[in-house]
Tab-separated table of C-alpha atoms in Angstrom:
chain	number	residue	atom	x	y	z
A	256	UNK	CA	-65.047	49.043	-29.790
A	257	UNK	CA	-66.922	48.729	-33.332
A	258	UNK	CA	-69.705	46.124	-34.206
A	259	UNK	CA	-68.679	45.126	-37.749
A	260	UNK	CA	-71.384	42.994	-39.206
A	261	UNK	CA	-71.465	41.863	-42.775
A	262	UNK	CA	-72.676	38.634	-45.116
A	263	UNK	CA	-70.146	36.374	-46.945
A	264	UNK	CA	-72.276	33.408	-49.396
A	265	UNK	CA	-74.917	33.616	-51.445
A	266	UNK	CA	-77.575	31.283	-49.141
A	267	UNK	CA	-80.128	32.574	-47.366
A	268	UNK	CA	-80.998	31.053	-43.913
A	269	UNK	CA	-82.654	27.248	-43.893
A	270	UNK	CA	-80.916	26.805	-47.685
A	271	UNK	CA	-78.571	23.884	-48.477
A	272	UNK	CA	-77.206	23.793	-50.971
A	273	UNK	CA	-77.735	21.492	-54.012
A	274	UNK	CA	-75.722	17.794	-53.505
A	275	UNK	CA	-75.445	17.863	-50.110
A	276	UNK	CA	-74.722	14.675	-48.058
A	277	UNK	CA	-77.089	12.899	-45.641
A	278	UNK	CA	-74.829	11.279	-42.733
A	279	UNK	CA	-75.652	7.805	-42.427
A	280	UNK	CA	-75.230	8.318	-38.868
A	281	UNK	CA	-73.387	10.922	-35.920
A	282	UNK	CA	-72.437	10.363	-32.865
A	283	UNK	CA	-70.623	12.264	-30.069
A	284	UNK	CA	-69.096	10.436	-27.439
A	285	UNK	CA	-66.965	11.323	-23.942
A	286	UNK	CA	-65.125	9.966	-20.825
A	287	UNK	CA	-66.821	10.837	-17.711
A	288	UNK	CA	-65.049	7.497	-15.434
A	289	UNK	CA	-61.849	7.613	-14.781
A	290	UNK	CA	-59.379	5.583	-16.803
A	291	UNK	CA	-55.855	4.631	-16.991
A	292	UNK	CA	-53.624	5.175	-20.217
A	293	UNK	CA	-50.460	2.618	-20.345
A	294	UNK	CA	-47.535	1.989	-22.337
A	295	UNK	CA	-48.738	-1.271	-24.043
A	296	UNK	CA	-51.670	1.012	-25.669
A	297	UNK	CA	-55.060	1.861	-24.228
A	298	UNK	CA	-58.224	1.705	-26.420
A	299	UNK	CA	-60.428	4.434	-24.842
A	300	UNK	CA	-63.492	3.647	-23.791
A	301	UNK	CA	-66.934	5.726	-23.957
A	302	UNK	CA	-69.118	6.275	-21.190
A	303	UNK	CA	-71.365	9.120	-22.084
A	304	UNK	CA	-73.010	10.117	-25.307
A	305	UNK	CA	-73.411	13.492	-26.347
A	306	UNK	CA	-75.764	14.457	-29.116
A	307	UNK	CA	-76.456	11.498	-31.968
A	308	UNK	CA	-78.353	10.957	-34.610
A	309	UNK	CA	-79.126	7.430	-36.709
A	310	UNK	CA	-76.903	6.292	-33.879
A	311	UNK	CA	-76.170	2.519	-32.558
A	312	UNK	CA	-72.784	2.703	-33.995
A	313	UNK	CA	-71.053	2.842	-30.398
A	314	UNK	CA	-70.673	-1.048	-29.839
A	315	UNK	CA	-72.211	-1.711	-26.730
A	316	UNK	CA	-70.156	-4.593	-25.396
A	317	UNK	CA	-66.423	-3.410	-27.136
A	318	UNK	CA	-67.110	0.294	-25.521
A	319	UNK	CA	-64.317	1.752	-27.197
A	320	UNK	CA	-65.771	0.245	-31.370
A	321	UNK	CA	-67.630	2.736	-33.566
A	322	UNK	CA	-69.273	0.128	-35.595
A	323	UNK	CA	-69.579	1.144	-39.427
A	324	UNK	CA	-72.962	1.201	-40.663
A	325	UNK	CA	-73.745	-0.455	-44.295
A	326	UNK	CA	-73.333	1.896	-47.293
A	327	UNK	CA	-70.567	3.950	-45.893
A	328	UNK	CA	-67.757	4.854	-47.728
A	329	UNK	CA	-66.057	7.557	-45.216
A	330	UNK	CA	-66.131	9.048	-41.826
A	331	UNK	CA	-64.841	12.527	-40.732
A	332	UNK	CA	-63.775	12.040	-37.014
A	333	UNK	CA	-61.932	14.405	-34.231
A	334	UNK	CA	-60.434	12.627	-31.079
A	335	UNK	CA	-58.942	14.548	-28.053
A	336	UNK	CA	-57.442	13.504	-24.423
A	337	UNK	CA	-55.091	14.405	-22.433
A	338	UNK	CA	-53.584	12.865	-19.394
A	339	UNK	CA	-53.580	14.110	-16.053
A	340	UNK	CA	-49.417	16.157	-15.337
A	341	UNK	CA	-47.360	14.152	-14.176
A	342	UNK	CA	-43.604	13.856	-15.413
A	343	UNK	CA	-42.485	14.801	-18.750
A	344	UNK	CA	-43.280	11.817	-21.111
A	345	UNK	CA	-44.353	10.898	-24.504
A	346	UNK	CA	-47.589	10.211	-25.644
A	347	UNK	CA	-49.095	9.189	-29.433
A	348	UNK	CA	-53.138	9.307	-30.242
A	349	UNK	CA	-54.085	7.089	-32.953
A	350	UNK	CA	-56.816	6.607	-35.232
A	351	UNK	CA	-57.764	2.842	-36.108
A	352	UNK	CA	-59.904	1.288	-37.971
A	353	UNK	CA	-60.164	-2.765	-37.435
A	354	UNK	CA	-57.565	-2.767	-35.285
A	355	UNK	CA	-54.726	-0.924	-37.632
A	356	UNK	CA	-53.487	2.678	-37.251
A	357	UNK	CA	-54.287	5.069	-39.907
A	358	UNK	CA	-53.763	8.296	-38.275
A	359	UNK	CA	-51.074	8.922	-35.204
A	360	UNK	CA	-50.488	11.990	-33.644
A	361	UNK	CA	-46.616	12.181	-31.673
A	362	UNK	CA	-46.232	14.342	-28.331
A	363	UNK	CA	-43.177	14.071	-27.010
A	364	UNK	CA	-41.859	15.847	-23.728
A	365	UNK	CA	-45.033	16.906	-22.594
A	366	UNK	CA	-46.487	16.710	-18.860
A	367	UNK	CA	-50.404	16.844	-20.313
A	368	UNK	CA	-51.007	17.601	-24.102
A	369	UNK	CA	-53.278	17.874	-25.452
A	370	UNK	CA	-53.377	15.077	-27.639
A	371	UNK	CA	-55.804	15.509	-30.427
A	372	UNK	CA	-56.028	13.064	-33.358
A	373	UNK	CA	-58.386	13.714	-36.170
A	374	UNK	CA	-59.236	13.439	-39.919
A	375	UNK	CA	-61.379	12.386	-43.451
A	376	UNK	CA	-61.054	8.227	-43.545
A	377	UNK	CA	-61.848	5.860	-45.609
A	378	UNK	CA	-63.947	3.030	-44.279
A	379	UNK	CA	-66.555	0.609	-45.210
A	380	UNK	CA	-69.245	-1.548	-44.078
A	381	UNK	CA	-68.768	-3.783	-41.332
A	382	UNK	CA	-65.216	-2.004	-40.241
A	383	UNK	CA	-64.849	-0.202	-36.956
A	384	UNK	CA	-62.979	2.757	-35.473
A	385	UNK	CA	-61.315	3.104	-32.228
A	386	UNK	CA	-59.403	5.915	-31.010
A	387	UNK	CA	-56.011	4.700	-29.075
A	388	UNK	CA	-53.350	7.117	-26.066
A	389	UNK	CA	-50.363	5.222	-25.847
A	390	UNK	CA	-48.002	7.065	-23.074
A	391	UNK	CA	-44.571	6.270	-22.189
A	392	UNK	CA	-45.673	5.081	-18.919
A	393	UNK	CA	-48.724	4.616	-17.320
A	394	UNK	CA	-50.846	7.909	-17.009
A	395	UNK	CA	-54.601	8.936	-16.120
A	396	UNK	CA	-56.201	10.194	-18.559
A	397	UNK	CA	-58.099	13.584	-17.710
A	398	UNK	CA	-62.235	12.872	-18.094
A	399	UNK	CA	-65.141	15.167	-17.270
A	400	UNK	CA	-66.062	18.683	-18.953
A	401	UNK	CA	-65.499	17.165	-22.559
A	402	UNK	CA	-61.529	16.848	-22.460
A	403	UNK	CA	-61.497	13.125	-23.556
A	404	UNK	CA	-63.838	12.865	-26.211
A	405	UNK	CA	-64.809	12.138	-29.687
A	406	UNK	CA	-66.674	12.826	-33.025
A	407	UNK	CA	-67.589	10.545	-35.302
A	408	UNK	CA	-69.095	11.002	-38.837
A	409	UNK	CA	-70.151	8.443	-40.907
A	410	UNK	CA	-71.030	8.586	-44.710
B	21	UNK	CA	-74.962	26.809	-44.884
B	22	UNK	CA	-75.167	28.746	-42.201
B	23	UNK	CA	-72.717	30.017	-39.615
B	24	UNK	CA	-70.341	33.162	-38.597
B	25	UNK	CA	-67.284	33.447	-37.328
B	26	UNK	CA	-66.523	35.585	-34.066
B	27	UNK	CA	-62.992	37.595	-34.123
B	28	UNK	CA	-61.194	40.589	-32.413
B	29	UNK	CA	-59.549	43.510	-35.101
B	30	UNK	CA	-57.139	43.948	-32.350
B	31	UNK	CA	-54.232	41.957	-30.839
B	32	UNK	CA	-55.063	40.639	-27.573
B	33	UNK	CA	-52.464	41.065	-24.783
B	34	UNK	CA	-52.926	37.753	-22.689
B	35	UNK	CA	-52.447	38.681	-19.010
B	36	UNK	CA	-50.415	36.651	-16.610
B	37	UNK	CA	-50.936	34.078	-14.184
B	38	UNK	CA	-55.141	35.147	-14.404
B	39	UNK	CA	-58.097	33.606	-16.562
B	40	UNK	CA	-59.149	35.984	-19.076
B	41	UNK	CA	-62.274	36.298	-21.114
B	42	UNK	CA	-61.391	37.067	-25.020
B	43	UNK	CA	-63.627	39.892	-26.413
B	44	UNK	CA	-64.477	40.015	-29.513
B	45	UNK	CA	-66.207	43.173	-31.758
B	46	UNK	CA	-66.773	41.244	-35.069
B	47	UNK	CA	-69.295	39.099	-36.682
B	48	UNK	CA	-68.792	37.660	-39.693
B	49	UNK	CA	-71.903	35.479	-41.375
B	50	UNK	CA	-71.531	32.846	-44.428
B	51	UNK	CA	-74.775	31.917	-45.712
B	52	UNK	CA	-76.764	32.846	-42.463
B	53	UNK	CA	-79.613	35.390	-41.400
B	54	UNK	CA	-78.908	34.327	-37.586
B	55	UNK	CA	-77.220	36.486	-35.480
B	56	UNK	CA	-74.683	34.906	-33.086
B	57	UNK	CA	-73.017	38.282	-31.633
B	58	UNK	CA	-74.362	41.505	-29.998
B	59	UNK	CA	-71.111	43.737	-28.472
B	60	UNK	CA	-74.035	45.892	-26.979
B	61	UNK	CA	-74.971	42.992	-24.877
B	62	UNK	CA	-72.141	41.485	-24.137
B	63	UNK	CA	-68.428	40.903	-26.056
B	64	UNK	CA	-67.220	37.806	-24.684
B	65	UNK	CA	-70.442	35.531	-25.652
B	66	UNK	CA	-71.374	34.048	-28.929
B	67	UNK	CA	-75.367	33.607	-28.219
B	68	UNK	CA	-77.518	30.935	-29.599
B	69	UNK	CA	-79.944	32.256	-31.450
B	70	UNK	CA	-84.085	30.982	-31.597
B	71	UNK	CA	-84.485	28.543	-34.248
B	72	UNK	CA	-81.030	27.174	-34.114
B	73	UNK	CA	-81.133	23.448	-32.424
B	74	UNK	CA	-77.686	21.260	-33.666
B	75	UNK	CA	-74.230	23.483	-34.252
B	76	UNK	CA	-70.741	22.802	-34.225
B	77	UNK	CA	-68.304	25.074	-32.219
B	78	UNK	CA	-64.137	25.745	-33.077
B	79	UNK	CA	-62.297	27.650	-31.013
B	80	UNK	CA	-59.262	28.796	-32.506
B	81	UNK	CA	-56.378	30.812	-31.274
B	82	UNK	CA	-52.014	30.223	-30.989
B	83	UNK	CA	-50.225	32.806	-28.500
B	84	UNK	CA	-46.866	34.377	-29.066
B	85	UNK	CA	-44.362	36.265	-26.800
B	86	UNK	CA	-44.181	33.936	-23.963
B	87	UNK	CA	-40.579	34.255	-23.875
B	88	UNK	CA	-37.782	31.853	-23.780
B	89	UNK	CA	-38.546	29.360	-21.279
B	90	UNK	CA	-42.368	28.846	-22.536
B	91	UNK	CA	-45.920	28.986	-19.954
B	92	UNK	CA	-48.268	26.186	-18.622
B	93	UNK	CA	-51.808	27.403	-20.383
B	94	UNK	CA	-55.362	26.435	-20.389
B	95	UNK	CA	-57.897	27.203	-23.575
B	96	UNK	CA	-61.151	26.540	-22.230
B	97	UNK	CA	-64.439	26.881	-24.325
B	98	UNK	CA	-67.375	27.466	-21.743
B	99	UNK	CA	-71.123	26.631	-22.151
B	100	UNK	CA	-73.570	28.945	-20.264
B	101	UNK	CA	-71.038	30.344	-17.543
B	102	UNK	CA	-69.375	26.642	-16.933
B	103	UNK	CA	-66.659	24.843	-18.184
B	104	UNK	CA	-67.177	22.883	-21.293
B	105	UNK	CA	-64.351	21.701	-23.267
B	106	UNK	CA	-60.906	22.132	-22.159
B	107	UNK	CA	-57.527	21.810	-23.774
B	108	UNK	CA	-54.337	22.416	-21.560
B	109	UNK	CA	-50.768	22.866	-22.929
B	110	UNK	CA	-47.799	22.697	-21.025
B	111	UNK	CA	-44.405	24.217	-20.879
B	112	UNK	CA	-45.040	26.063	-24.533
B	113	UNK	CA	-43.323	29.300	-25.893
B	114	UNK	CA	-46.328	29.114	-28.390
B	115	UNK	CA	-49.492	27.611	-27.412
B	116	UNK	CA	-50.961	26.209	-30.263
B	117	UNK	CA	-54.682	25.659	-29.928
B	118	UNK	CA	-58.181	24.677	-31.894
B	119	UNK	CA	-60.557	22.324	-31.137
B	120	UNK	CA	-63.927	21.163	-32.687
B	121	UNK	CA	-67.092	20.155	-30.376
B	122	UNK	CA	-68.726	18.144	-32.778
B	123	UNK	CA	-72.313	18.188	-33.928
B	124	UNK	CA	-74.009	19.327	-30.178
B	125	UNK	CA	-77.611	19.938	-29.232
B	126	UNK	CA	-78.406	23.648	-27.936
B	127	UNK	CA	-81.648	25.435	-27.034
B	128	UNK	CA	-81.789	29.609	-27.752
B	129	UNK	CA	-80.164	31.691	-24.779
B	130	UNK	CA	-76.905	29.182	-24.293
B	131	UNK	CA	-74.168	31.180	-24.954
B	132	UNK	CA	-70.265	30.380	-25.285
B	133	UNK	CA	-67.067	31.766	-24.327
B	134	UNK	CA	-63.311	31.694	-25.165
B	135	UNK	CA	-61.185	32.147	-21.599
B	136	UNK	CA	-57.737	31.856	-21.625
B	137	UNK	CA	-55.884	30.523	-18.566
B	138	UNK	CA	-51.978	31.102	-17.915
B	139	UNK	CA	-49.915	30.071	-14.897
B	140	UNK	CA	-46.585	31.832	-16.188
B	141	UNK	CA	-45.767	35.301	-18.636
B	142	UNK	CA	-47.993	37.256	-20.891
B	143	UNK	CA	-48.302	37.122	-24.641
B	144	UNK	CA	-50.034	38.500	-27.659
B	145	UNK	CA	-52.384	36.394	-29.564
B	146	UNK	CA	-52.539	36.241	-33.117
B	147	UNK	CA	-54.911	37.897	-34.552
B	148	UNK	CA	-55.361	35.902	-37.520
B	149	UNK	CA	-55.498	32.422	-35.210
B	150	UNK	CA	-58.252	33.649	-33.234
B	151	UNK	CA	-61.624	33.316	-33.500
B	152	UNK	CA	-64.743	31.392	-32.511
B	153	UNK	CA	-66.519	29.761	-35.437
B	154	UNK	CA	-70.376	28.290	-35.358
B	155	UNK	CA	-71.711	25.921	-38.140
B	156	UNK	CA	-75.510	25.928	-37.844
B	157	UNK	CA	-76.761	21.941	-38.624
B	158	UNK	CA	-73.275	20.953	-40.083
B	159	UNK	CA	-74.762	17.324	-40.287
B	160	UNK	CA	-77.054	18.327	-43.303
B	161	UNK	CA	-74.353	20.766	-45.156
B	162	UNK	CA	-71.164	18.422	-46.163
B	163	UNK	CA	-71.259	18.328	-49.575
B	164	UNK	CA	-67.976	16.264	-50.212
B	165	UNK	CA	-64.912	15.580	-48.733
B	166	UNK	CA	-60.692	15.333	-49.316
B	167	UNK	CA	-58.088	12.880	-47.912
B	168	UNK	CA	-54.645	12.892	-49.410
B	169	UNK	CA	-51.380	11.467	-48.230
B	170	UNK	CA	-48.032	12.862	-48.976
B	171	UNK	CA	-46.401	11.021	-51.560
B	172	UNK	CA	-42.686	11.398	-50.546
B	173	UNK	CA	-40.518	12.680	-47.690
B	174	UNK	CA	-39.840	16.107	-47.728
B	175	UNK	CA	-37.077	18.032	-46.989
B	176	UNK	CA	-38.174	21.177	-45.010
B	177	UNK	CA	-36.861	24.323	-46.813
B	178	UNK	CA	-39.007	27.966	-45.015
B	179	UNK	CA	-42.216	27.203	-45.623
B	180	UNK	CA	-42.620	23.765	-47.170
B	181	UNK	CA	-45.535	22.198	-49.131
B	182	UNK	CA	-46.298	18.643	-49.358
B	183	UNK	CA	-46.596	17.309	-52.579
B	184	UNK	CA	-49.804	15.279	-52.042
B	185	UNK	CA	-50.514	12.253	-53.902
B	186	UNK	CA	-53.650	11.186	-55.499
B	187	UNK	CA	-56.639	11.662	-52.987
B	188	UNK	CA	-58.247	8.421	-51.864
B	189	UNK	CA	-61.490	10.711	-50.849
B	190	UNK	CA	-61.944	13.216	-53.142
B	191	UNK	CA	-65.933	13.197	-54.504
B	192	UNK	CA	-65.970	16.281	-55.651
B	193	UNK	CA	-62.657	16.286	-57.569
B	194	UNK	CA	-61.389	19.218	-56.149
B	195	UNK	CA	-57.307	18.326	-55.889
B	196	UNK	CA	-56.218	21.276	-58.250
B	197	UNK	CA	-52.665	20.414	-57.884
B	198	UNK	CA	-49.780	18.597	-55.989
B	199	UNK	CA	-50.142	21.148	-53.687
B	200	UNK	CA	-53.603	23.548	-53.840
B	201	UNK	CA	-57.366	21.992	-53.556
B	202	UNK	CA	-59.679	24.404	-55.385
B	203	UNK	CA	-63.414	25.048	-53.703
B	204	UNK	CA	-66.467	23.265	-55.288
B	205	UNK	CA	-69.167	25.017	-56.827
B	206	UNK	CA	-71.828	25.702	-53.535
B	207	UNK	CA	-68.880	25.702	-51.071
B	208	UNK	CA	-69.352	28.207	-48.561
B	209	UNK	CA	-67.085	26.929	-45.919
B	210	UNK	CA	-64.142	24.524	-45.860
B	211	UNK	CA	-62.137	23.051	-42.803
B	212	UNK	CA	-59.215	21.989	-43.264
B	213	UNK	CA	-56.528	19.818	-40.896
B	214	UNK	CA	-53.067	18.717	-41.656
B	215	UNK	CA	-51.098	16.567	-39.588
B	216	UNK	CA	-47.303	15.712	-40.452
B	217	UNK	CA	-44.389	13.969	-38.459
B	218	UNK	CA	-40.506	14.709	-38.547
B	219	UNK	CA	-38.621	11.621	-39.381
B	220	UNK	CA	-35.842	12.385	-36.539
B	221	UNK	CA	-37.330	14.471	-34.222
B	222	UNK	CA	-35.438	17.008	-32.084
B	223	UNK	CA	-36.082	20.160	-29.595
B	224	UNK	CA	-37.047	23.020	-31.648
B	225	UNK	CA	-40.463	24.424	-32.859
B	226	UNK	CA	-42.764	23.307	-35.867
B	227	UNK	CA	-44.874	25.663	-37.600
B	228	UNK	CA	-47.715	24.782	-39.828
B	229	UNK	CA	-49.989	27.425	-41.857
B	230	UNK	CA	-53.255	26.991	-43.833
B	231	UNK	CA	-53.799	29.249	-46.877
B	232	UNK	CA	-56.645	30.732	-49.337
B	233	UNK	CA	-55.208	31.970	-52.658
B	234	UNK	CA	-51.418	32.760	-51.240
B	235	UNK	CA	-52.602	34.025	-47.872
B	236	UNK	CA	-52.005	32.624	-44.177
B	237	UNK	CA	-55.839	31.721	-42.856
B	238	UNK	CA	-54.471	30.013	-39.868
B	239	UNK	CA	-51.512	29.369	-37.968
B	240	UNK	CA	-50.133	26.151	-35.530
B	241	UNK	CA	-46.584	26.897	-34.020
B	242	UNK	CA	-45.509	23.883	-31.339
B	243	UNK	CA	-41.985	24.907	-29.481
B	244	UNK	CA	-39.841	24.205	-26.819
B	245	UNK	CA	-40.428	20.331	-27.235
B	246	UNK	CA	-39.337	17.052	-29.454
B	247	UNK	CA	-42.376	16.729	-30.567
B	248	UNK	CA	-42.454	15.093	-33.951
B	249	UNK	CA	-45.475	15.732	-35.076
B	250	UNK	CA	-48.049	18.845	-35.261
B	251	UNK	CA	-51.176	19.789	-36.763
B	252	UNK	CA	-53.247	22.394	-37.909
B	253	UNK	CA	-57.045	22.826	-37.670
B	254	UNK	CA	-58.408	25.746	-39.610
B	255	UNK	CA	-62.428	26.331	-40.369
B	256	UNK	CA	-62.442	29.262	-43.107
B	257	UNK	CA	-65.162	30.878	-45.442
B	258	UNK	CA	-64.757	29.982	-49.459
B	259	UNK	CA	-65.831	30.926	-52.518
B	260	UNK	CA	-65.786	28.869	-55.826
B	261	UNK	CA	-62.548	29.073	-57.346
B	262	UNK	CA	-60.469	29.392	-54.302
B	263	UNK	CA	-57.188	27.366	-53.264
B	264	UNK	CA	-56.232	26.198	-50.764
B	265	UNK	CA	-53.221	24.717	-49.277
B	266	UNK	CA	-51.111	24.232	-45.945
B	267	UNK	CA	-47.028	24.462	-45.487
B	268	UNK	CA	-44.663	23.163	-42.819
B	269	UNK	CA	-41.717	24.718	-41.391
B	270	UNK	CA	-39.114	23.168	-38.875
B	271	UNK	CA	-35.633	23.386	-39.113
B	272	UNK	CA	-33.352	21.267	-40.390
B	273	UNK	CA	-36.256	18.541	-40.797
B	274	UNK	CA	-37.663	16.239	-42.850
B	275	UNK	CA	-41.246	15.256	-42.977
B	276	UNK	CA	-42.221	11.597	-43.381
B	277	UNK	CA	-44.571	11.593	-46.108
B	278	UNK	CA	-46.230	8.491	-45.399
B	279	UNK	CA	-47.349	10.105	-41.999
B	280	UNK	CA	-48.499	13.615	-43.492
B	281	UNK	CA	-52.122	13.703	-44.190
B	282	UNK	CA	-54.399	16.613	-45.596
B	283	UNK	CA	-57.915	16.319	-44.840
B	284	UNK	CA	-60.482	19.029	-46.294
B	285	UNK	CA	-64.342	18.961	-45.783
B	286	UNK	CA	-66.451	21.376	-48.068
B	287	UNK	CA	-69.672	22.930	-46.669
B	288	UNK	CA	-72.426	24.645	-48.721
């Protein structure tokens, strides 16, 4: 087996490059308790942070809001769960913002998923994001080891 | 920017019904003086390096040859020995598969691992699909970013651009065409994700590709299921100048445009 090893790029380690953005804030978020997914719609809600930085946007009475911080004009944001197998079913992941879907994901006839919802959105000051597994019927979702989780971005 | 991306030259046979540790033999660096990979230590682990504190991890790979009647699978990206971020897939001809950690905290000496899990046939991987990528501080390297939504519904002839409308994110004017998005000035890295749904959906397979200048980067293929909707995640190395653009393929199908989104961050 060969080691290949070259250098693509022009920077040199520690660089950025000219115009890059500051995030306003980051914050990475998972589901450690367990928690049921139904038909009608389930917000999910986060119970353990990963790493964060200018954080606080996690609303911490609404568990499931990623409140937008002032100045923001979009968020980059990855969501993933999956439910525990069970019968073949249906499930959609959305991405909301105040309450109204701008992203969905369809899985249909699938015991498990994954379910993975992500994407560049546009948001503002004072809006929030939630991340939403509706199911055909009422399923667990899998938590633990970082299989319901989320990313969240904010510029 | 600075990152590699870990890969295998060679097809990978995925064994059956056993969890199997990808090996890789190639390091490729953008921007970076960090090395990440050392086949004389070990081939499965992408190593954190000293100085390195914040990265972002994909994990990238779709399987083919499973036969007619499709496997149960698990992709599983492990941290230091131990499972970290898992993404199962059931009843699949093709397993489609990427996922992105996010922006995590590391310390030197954690290392990662790709290991494949399959309760059902073997298959080859693609070789293209596969790889494990590492962005060093991606928080302090986005220099812009892209949304666009499709601007009609598309009837799906072979492989199938959307015609994207006019961006509603785009700061670094980088929409080249109805189709293409050209890389910035500075951009050393782009990822790019696509997500579409089929207005009436039906059993069959979807497959999505991601493209620099004319040629497949990345691959999603989703079979032996109704499901209407697919997407693609694809992290890739750029230079100024280059295009980029995804296609869809499914049968028979039509995309609904209003649910077919292209998102594209640049990195330098």
């Amino acid at each position: 087996m060969s080691l290949l090893l070259f250098q693509v790029g022009m920077g040199a380690a520690g660089s950025g490059a000219s115009g890059s953005l500051t995030p306003l804030a980051w914050e990475s978020w998972s589901r450690a308790a367990a928690l049921n997914a139904s038909s009608s719609g389930t917000s999910v809600l986060w119970d353990t942070a990963g790493a964060t930085s200018g954080g606080g946007m996690r609303d911490g009475t609404n568990t499931d809001r990623f409140n937008v911080p002032t100045g923001a004009s979009f968020a980059v944001v990855s969501f993933k769960a999956q439910c525990s197998a069970g019968s073949t079913g249906d499930v959609t992941a959305n991405i909301k913002v105040n309450g109204t879907t701008v992203r969905t994901f369809k899985h249909w006839g699938q015991y498990w998923g994954p379910f993975r919802a992500e994407g560049v959105i546009p948001v503002s000051s004072g809006d929030y994001i939630t991340f939403e597994v509706v199911p055909t019927a009422t399923y667990a979702l899998y938590v633990g080891q970082n299989i319901t989780s989320c990313s969240v971005r904010v510029f | 920017m600075e990152g590699s991306i870990i890969s295998s030259g060679v097809a990978i046979g995925w064994p059956s019904n056993s969890d199997y540790l990808v090996p890789w033999d190639t390091e490729t660096k953008f921007g970076s003086t960090y090395d990440f990979f050392d086949a004389g230590t070990s081939t499965t682990r992408l190593v954190i390096p000293t100085g390195v504190t914040n990265v972002e991890i994909f994990q990238c790979a779709a399987a083919d040859g499973f036969g007619a009647t499709g496997v149960d699978s698990r992709w599983v990206l492990m941290k230091n020995g131990a499972d970290y971020m898992v993404e199962q897939v059931d009843n699949q001809q093709w397993a489609p598969h990427s996922l992105r950690t996010g922006v995590i905290t590391v310390t030197p000496g954690d290392y990662f691992q790709f290991e494949y899990r399959t309760y059902g046939g073997t298959g080859d991987c693609q070789e293209t699909a596969t790889r494990m990528v590492v962005v060093v501080n991606p928080m302090s390297h986005l220099l812009g970013a892209l949304h666009a939504v499709a601007t009609t519904d598309i009837s799906i002839t072979g492989d199938t651009s959307p015609v994207w409308g006019t961006p509603d994110i785009d700061n670094l004017s980088t929409q080249y065409s109805t189709t293409e998005f050209e890389a910035p000035t500075d951009a050393l890295f782009a990822v790019v994700s696509s997500n579409g749904s089929i207005i009436t959906p039906s059993s069959g397979w979807t497959n999505i590709k991601s493209y620099k200048n004319g040629t497949v980067v990345g691959a999603a293929l989703r079979d032996n299921q109704s499901t209407p909707s697919a997407g693609i995640l694809t992290p890739i190395p750029v230079t100024a100048g280059d295009l980029l653009k995804v296609t869809y393929f499914r049968s028979g199908a039509t995309l609904d445009g209003s649910e077919t989104h292209i998102n594209i961050e640049w990195y330098g």
